[in-house]
């Protein structure tokens, strides 16, 4: 079995920063990522709020720079999906590519887009159903689309789509938005954006591609059909934490509980980024989490020896 001082699960900004700090500290470190290094940030067309880039930078470029810097100091990386952690003398991280032993583990597995869970959603994924306006918005130039949700992400997506689509319907289950005041002001000022209040999606309609939505008013129960070529779902995130539930404490919504040092309920296991409770879910805060966890892991190993 391959043995490391630190294993990091997840290759987003939090995980890459943890890898950078751990490897620079001289720790034998491995980062496991099941998909694309950089996490959700790779989908961002422009990142304007990360310090040091006054003119902004694309999410893909920022993620690439982070990965290059993290691996510069000896961080090993493997593409594999983690399916669990077991505890013996140390920790065994179980993956689709085998098991790896670690004295400490830093969990940076992030979160996934929450789905509507209605008929037609899975069938038409990639054929009009999307969870990323930045990735797919340009495909709907001069077409009518819908955004489901009322928070910051939903309204940001709607504003992005407003640059491409002929009309953007914002479908929200409440009678007012939860997004920040400035975002709301921008949204309400766009004549192409139409708001459908107190409404949920009951079905995504279409055979080979999306042709419309079956809507239901939550107050009256009235059903109606809305013709759109695409639907962008922005109703929140679910943490990728269930495979760790047997070994660390989660809150009622599945987020990992940590203290200010990013330590979990299990000695030597830390959690960072979107997967931990009360995360700000920003790139800058994820990077701070990663640095803190790596320093905490280093101190834990020093005290243990």
PDB file of C-alpha atoms in Angstrom, residues 26-177:
ATOM      1  CA  UNK A  26       8.489  18.870   2.932  1.00  0.00           C
ATOM      2  CA  UNK A  27       5.605  16.493   3.591  1.00  0.00           C
ATOM      3  CA  UNK A  28       5.099  13.518   1.303  1.00  0.00           C
ATOM      4  CA  UNK A  29       1.778  14.550  -0.200  1.00  0.00           C
ATOM      5  CA  UNK A  30      -0.751  13.097  -2.617  1.00  0.00           C
ATOM      6  CA  UNK A  31      -3.762  14.843  -4.151  1.00  0.00           C
ATOM      7  CA  UNK A  32      -6.651  12.728  -5.464  1.00  0.00           C
ATOM      8  CA  UNK A  33      -9.072  14.297  -7.952  1.00  0.00           C
ATOM      9  CA  UNK A  34     -11.836  12.437  -9.754  1.00  0.00           C
ATOM     10  CA  UNK A  35     -12.369  14.968 -12.539  1.00  0.00           C
ATOM     11  CA  UNK A  36     -10.840  18.237 -13.667  1.00  0.00           C
ATOM     12  CA  UNK A  37      -8.260  19.981 -11.514  1.00  0.00           C
ATOM     13  CA  UNK A  38      -9.581  23.364 -10.461  1.00  0.00           C
ATOM     14  CA  UNK A  39     -13.071  22.308  -9.428  1.00  0.00           C
ATOM     15  CA  UNK A  40     -16.072  24.475 -10.242  1.00  0.00           C
ATOM     16  CA  UNK A  41     -13.914  27.533 -10.842  1.00  0.00           C
ATOM     17  CA  UNK A  42     -12.902  26.203 -14.264  1.00  0.00           C
ATOM     18  CA  UNK A  43     -16.444  27.032 -15.427  1.00  0.00           C
ATOM     19  CA  UNK A  44     -16.104  30.727 -14.582  1.00  0.00           C
ATOM     20  CA  UNK A  45     -15.517  32.855 -17.660  1.00  0.00           C
ATOM     21  CA  UNK A  46     -14.073  35.688 -15.589  1.00  0.00           C
ATOM     22  CA  UNK A  47     -12.944  35.838 -11.945  1.00  0.00           C
ATOM     23  CA  UNK A  48     -12.840  39.471 -10.812  1.00  0.00           C
ATOM     24  CA  UNK A  49     -12.642  39.095  -7.038  1.00  0.00           C
ATOM     25  CA  UNK A  50      -9.455  37.083  -6.547  1.00  0.00           C
ATOM     26  CA  UNK A  51      -6.655  39.275  -5.128  1.00  0.00           C
ATOM     27  CA  UNK A  52      -3.757  40.054  -7.431  1.00  0.00           C
ATOM     28  CA  UNK A  53      -5.651  40.067 -10.733  1.00  0.00           C
ATOM     29  CA  UNK A  54      -6.954  43.612 -11.075  1.00  0.00           C
ATOM     30  CA  UNK A  55      -8.166  43.006 -14.637  1.00  0.00           C
ATOM     31  CA  UNK A  56      -9.674  39.636 -13.775  1.00  0.00           C
ATOM     32  CA  UNK A  57      -8.664  36.180 -14.981  1.00  0.00           C
ATOM     33  CA  UNK A  58     -10.547  33.266 -16.468  1.00  0.00           C
ATOM     34  CA  UNK A  59     -11.392  30.474 -14.069  1.00  0.00           C
ATOM     35  CA  UNK A  60      -9.668  27.921 -16.270  1.00  0.00           C
ATOM     36  CA  UNK A  61      -6.432  29.942 -16.359  1.00  0.00           C
ATOM     37  CA  UNK A  62      -6.472  30.553 -12.607  1.00  0.00           C
ATOM     38  CA  UNK A  63      -7.002  26.854 -11.939  1.00  0.00           C
ATOM     39  CA  UNK A  64      -4.154  25.930 -14.314  1.00  0.00           C
ATOM     40  CA  UNK A  65      -1.775  28.331 -12.567  1.00  0.00           C
ATOM     41  CA  UNK A  66      -2.739  26.922  -9.166  1.00  0.00           C
ATOM     42  CA  UNK A  67      -2.115  23.365 -10.332  1.00  0.00           C
ATOM     43  CA  UNK A  68       1.278  24.245 -11.838  1.00  0.00           C
ATOM     44  CA  UNK A  69       2.385  25.941  -8.642  1.00  0.00           C
ATOM     45  CA  UNK A  70       1.102  23.154  -6.374  1.00  0.00           C
ATOM     46  CA  UNK A  71       2.939  20.402  -8.263  1.00  0.00           C
ATOM     47  CA  UNK A  72       6.137  22.455  -8.532  1.00  0.00           C
ATOM     48  CA  UNK A  73       7.231  21.397  -5.041  1.00  0.00           C
ATOM     49  CA  UNK A  74       6.678  17.666  -5.340  1.00  0.00           C
ATOM     50  CA  UNK A  75       2.954  17.215  -4.804  1.00  0.00           C
ATOM     51  CA  UNK A  76       1.851  13.952  -6.440  1.00  0.00           C
ATOM     52  CA  UNK A  77      -1.525  13.798  -8.187  1.00  0.00           C
ATOM     53  CA  UNK A  78      -3.695  10.878  -9.244  1.00  0.00           C
ATOM     54  CA  UNK A  79      -7.018  10.918 -11.057  1.00  0.00           C
ATOM     55  CA  UNK A  80      -9.296   8.667  -9.008  1.00  0.00           C
ATOM     56  CA  UNK A  81     -12.610   8.774  -7.220  1.00  0.00           C
ATOM     57  CA  UNK A  82     -12.528   8.375  -3.455  1.00  0.00           C
ATOM     58  CA  UNK A  83     -15.176   5.969  -2.140  1.00  0.00           C
ATOM     59  CA  UNK A  84     -14.370   6.011   1.553  1.00  0.00           C
ATOM     60  CA  UNK A  85     -11.903   6.260   4.423  1.00  0.00           C
ATOM     61  CA  UNK A  86     -11.143   3.514   6.935  1.00  0.00           C
ATOM     62  CA  UNK A  87      -9.116   3.812  10.119  1.00  0.00           C
ATOM     63  CA  UNK A  88      -6.412   1.534  11.405  1.00  0.00           C
ATOM     64  CA  UNK A  89      -3.085   2.690  12.809  1.00  0.00           C
ATOM     65  CA  UNK A  90      -3.329   5.426  10.171  1.00  0.00           C
ATOM     66  CA  UNK A  91      -6.039   6.173   7.598  1.00  0.00           C
ATOM     67  CA  UNK A  92      -6.687   4.210   4.419  1.00  0.00           C
ATOM     68  CA  UNK A  93      -8.184   6.282   1.629  1.00  0.00           C
ATOM     69  CA  UNK A  94     -10.101   3.902  -0.634  1.00  0.00           C
ATOM     70  CA  UNK A  95     -10.351   4.858  -4.317  1.00  0.00           C
ATOM     71  CA  UNK A  96     -11.212   3.448  -7.721  1.00  0.00           C
ATOM     72  CA  UNK A  97      -7.448   3.135  -8.310  1.00  0.00           C
ATOM     73  CA  UNK A  98      -6.690   1.272  -5.096  1.00  0.00           C
ATOM     74  CA  UNK A  99      -6.093   2.250  -1.475  1.00  0.00           C
ATOM     75  CA  UNK A 100      -3.556   4.735  -0.148  1.00  0.00           C
ATOM     76  CA  UNK A 101      -2.388   5.080   3.446  1.00  0.00           C
ATOM     77  CA  UNK A 102      -2.050   8.472   5.102  1.00  0.00           C
ATOM     78  CA  UNK A 103      -1.144   9.812   8.514  1.00  0.00           C
ATOM     79  CA  UNK A 104      -3.385  12.816   7.872  1.00  0.00           C
ATOM     80  CA  UNK A 105      -6.191  13.514   5.405  1.00  0.00           C
ATOM     81  CA  UNK A 106      -7.473  16.829   4.091  1.00  0.00           C
ATOM     82  CA  UNK A 107     -10.947  16.598   2.548  1.00  0.00           C
ATOM     83  CA  UNK A 108     -11.599  19.164  -0.189  1.00  0.00           C
ATOM     84  CA  UNK A 109     -14.177  17.202  -2.163  1.00  0.00           C
ATOM     85  CA  UNK A 110     -16.438  20.202  -2.788  1.00  0.00           C
ATOM     86  CA  UNK A 111     -20.090  20.026  -3.726  1.00  0.00           C
ATOM     87  CA  UNK A 112     -22.357  19.266  -6.665  1.00  0.00           C
ATOM     88  CA  UNK A 113     -25.200  21.120  -8.278  1.00  0.00           C
ATOM     89  CA  UNK A 114     -28.571  20.311  -6.723  1.00  0.00           C
ATOM     90  CA  UNK A 115     -31.008  18.851  -9.225  1.00  0.00           C
ATOM     91  CA  UNK A 116     -34.714  19.459  -9.677  1.00  0.00           C
ATOM     92  CA  UNK A 117     -35.508  15.757  -9.542  1.00  0.00           C
ATOM     93  CA  UNK A 118     -38.328  16.009 -12.096  1.00  0.00           C
ATOM     94  CA  UNK A 119     -39.155  13.933 -15.206  1.00  0.00           C
ATOM     95  CA  UNK A 120     -37.087  14.859 -18.238  1.00  0.00           C
ATOM     96  CA  UNK A 121     -34.209  16.439 -16.332  1.00  0.00           C
ATOM     97  CA  UNK A 122     -31.753  13.557 -16.562  1.00  0.00           C
ATOM     98  CA  UNK A 123     -32.913  12.500 -20.030  1.00  0.00           C
ATOM     99  CA  UNK A 124     -32.288  15.969 -21.490  1.00  0.00           C
ATOM    100  CA  UNK A 125     -29.091  16.778 -19.631  1.00  0.00           C
ATOM    101  CA  UNK A 126     -26.752  18.363 -22.152  1.00  0.00           C
ATOM    102  CA  UNK A 127     -29.627  18.755 -24.595  1.00  0.00           C
ATOM    103  CA  UNK A 128     -31.111  21.887 -23.106  1.00  0.00           C
ATOM    104  CA  UNK A 129     -30.747  21.110 -19.397  1.00  0.00           C
ATOM    105  CA  UNK A 130     -27.667  22.750 -17.877  1.00  0.00           C
ATOM    106  CA  UNK A 131     -26.247  23.692 -14.492  1.00  0.00           C
ATOM    107  CA  UNK A 132     -23.678  26.164 -15.816  1.00  0.00           C
ATOM    108  CA  UNK A 133     -24.703  29.311 -17.679  1.00  0.00           C
ATOM    109  CA  UNK A 134     -21.099  30.325 -18.226  1.00  0.00           C
ATOM    110  CA  UNK A 135     -20.352  26.990 -19.896  1.00  0.00           C
ATOM    111  CA  UNK A 136     -23.432  26.677 -22.085  1.00  0.00           C
ATOM    112  CA  UNK A 137     -25.072  30.084 -22.380  1.00  0.00           C
ATOM    113  CA  UNK A 138     -23.592  30.870 -25.792  1.00  0.00           C
ATOM    114  CA  UNK A 139     -25.405  27.824 -27.218  1.00  0.00           C
ATOM    115  CA  UNK A 140     -28.741  29.598 -26.743  1.00  0.00           C
ATOM    116  CA  UNK A 141     -28.098  32.774 -28.683  1.00  0.00           C
ATOM    117  CA  UNK A 142     -31.396  34.387 -29.755  1.00  0.00           C
ATOM    118  CA  UNK A 143     -33.444  31.646 -28.059  1.00  0.00           C
ATOM    119  CA  UNK A 144     -35.759  31.735 -25.035  1.00  0.00           C
ATOM    120  CA  UNK A 145     -34.366  30.121 -21.873  1.00  0.00           C
ATOM    121  CA  UNK A 146     -35.317  29.737 -18.227  1.00  0.00           C
ATOM    122  CA  UNK A 147     -33.334  29.921 -14.989  1.00  0.00           C
ATOM    123  CA  UNK A 148     -34.681  28.117 -11.927  1.00  0.00           C
ATOM    124  CA  UNK A 149     -33.765  29.709  -8.607  1.00  0.00           C
ATOM    125  CA  UNK A 150     -33.702  33.047  -6.846  1.00  0.00           C
ATOM    126  CA  UNK A 151     -30.322  33.303  -5.117  1.00  0.00           C
ATOM    127  CA  UNK A 152     -27.055  34.945  -6.129  1.00  0.00           C
ATOM    128  CA  UNK A 153     -26.034  32.101  -8.440  1.00  0.00           C
ATOM    129  CA  UNK A 154     -29.381  32.025 -10.220  1.00  0.00           C
ATOM    130  CA  UNK A 155     -29.447  35.772 -10.853  1.00  0.00           C
ATOM    131  CA  UNK A 156     -25.802  35.816 -11.907  1.00  0.00           C
ATOM    132  CA  UNK A 157     -26.624  33.034 -14.385  1.00  0.00           C
ATOM    133  CA  UNK A 158     -29.665  34.955 -15.623  1.00  0.00           C
ATOM    134  CA  UNK A 159     -27.566  38.064 -16.228  1.00  0.00           C
ATOM    135  CA  UNK A 160     -25.021  35.965 -18.104  1.00  0.00           C
ATOM    136  CA  UNK A 161     -27.758  34.439 -20.267  1.00  0.00           C
ATOM    137  CA  UNK A 162     -29.228  37.867 -20.899  1.00  0.00           C
ATOM    138  CA  UNK A 163     -26.164  38.546 -23.071  1.00  0.00           C
ATOM    139  CA  UNK A 164     -27.064  35.653 -25.388  1.00  0.00           C
ATOM    140  CA  UNK A 165     -30.732  34.713 -25.227  1.00  0.00           C
ATOM    141  CA  UNK A 166     -33.700  36.560 -26.693  1.00  0.00           C
ATOM    142  CA  UNK A 167     -35.613  36.181 -23.407  1.00  0.00           C
ATOM    143  CA  UNK A 168     -34.697  34.895 -19.958  1.00  0.00           C
ATOM    144  CA  UNK A 169     -37.423  33.638 -17.629  1.00  0.00           C
ATOM    145  CA  UNK A 170     -36.485  33.466 -13.941  1.00  0.00           C
ATOM    146  CA  UNK A 171     -38.634  30.870 -12.169  1.00  0.00           C
ATOM    147  CA  UNK A 172     -38.700  31.140  -8.382  1.00  0.00           C
ATOM    148  CA  UNK A 173     -40.773  29.280  -5.813  1.00  0.00           C
ATOM    149  CA  UNK A 174     -41.140  32.408  -3.678  1.00  0.00           C
ATOM    150  CA  UNK A 175     -42.553  35.871  -4.370  1.00  0.00           C
ATOM    151  CA  UNK A 176     -39.219  37.662  -4.019  1.00  0.00           C
ATOM    152  CA  UNK A 177     -35.577  36.959  -4.770  1.00  0.00           C
TER     153      UNK A 177
END
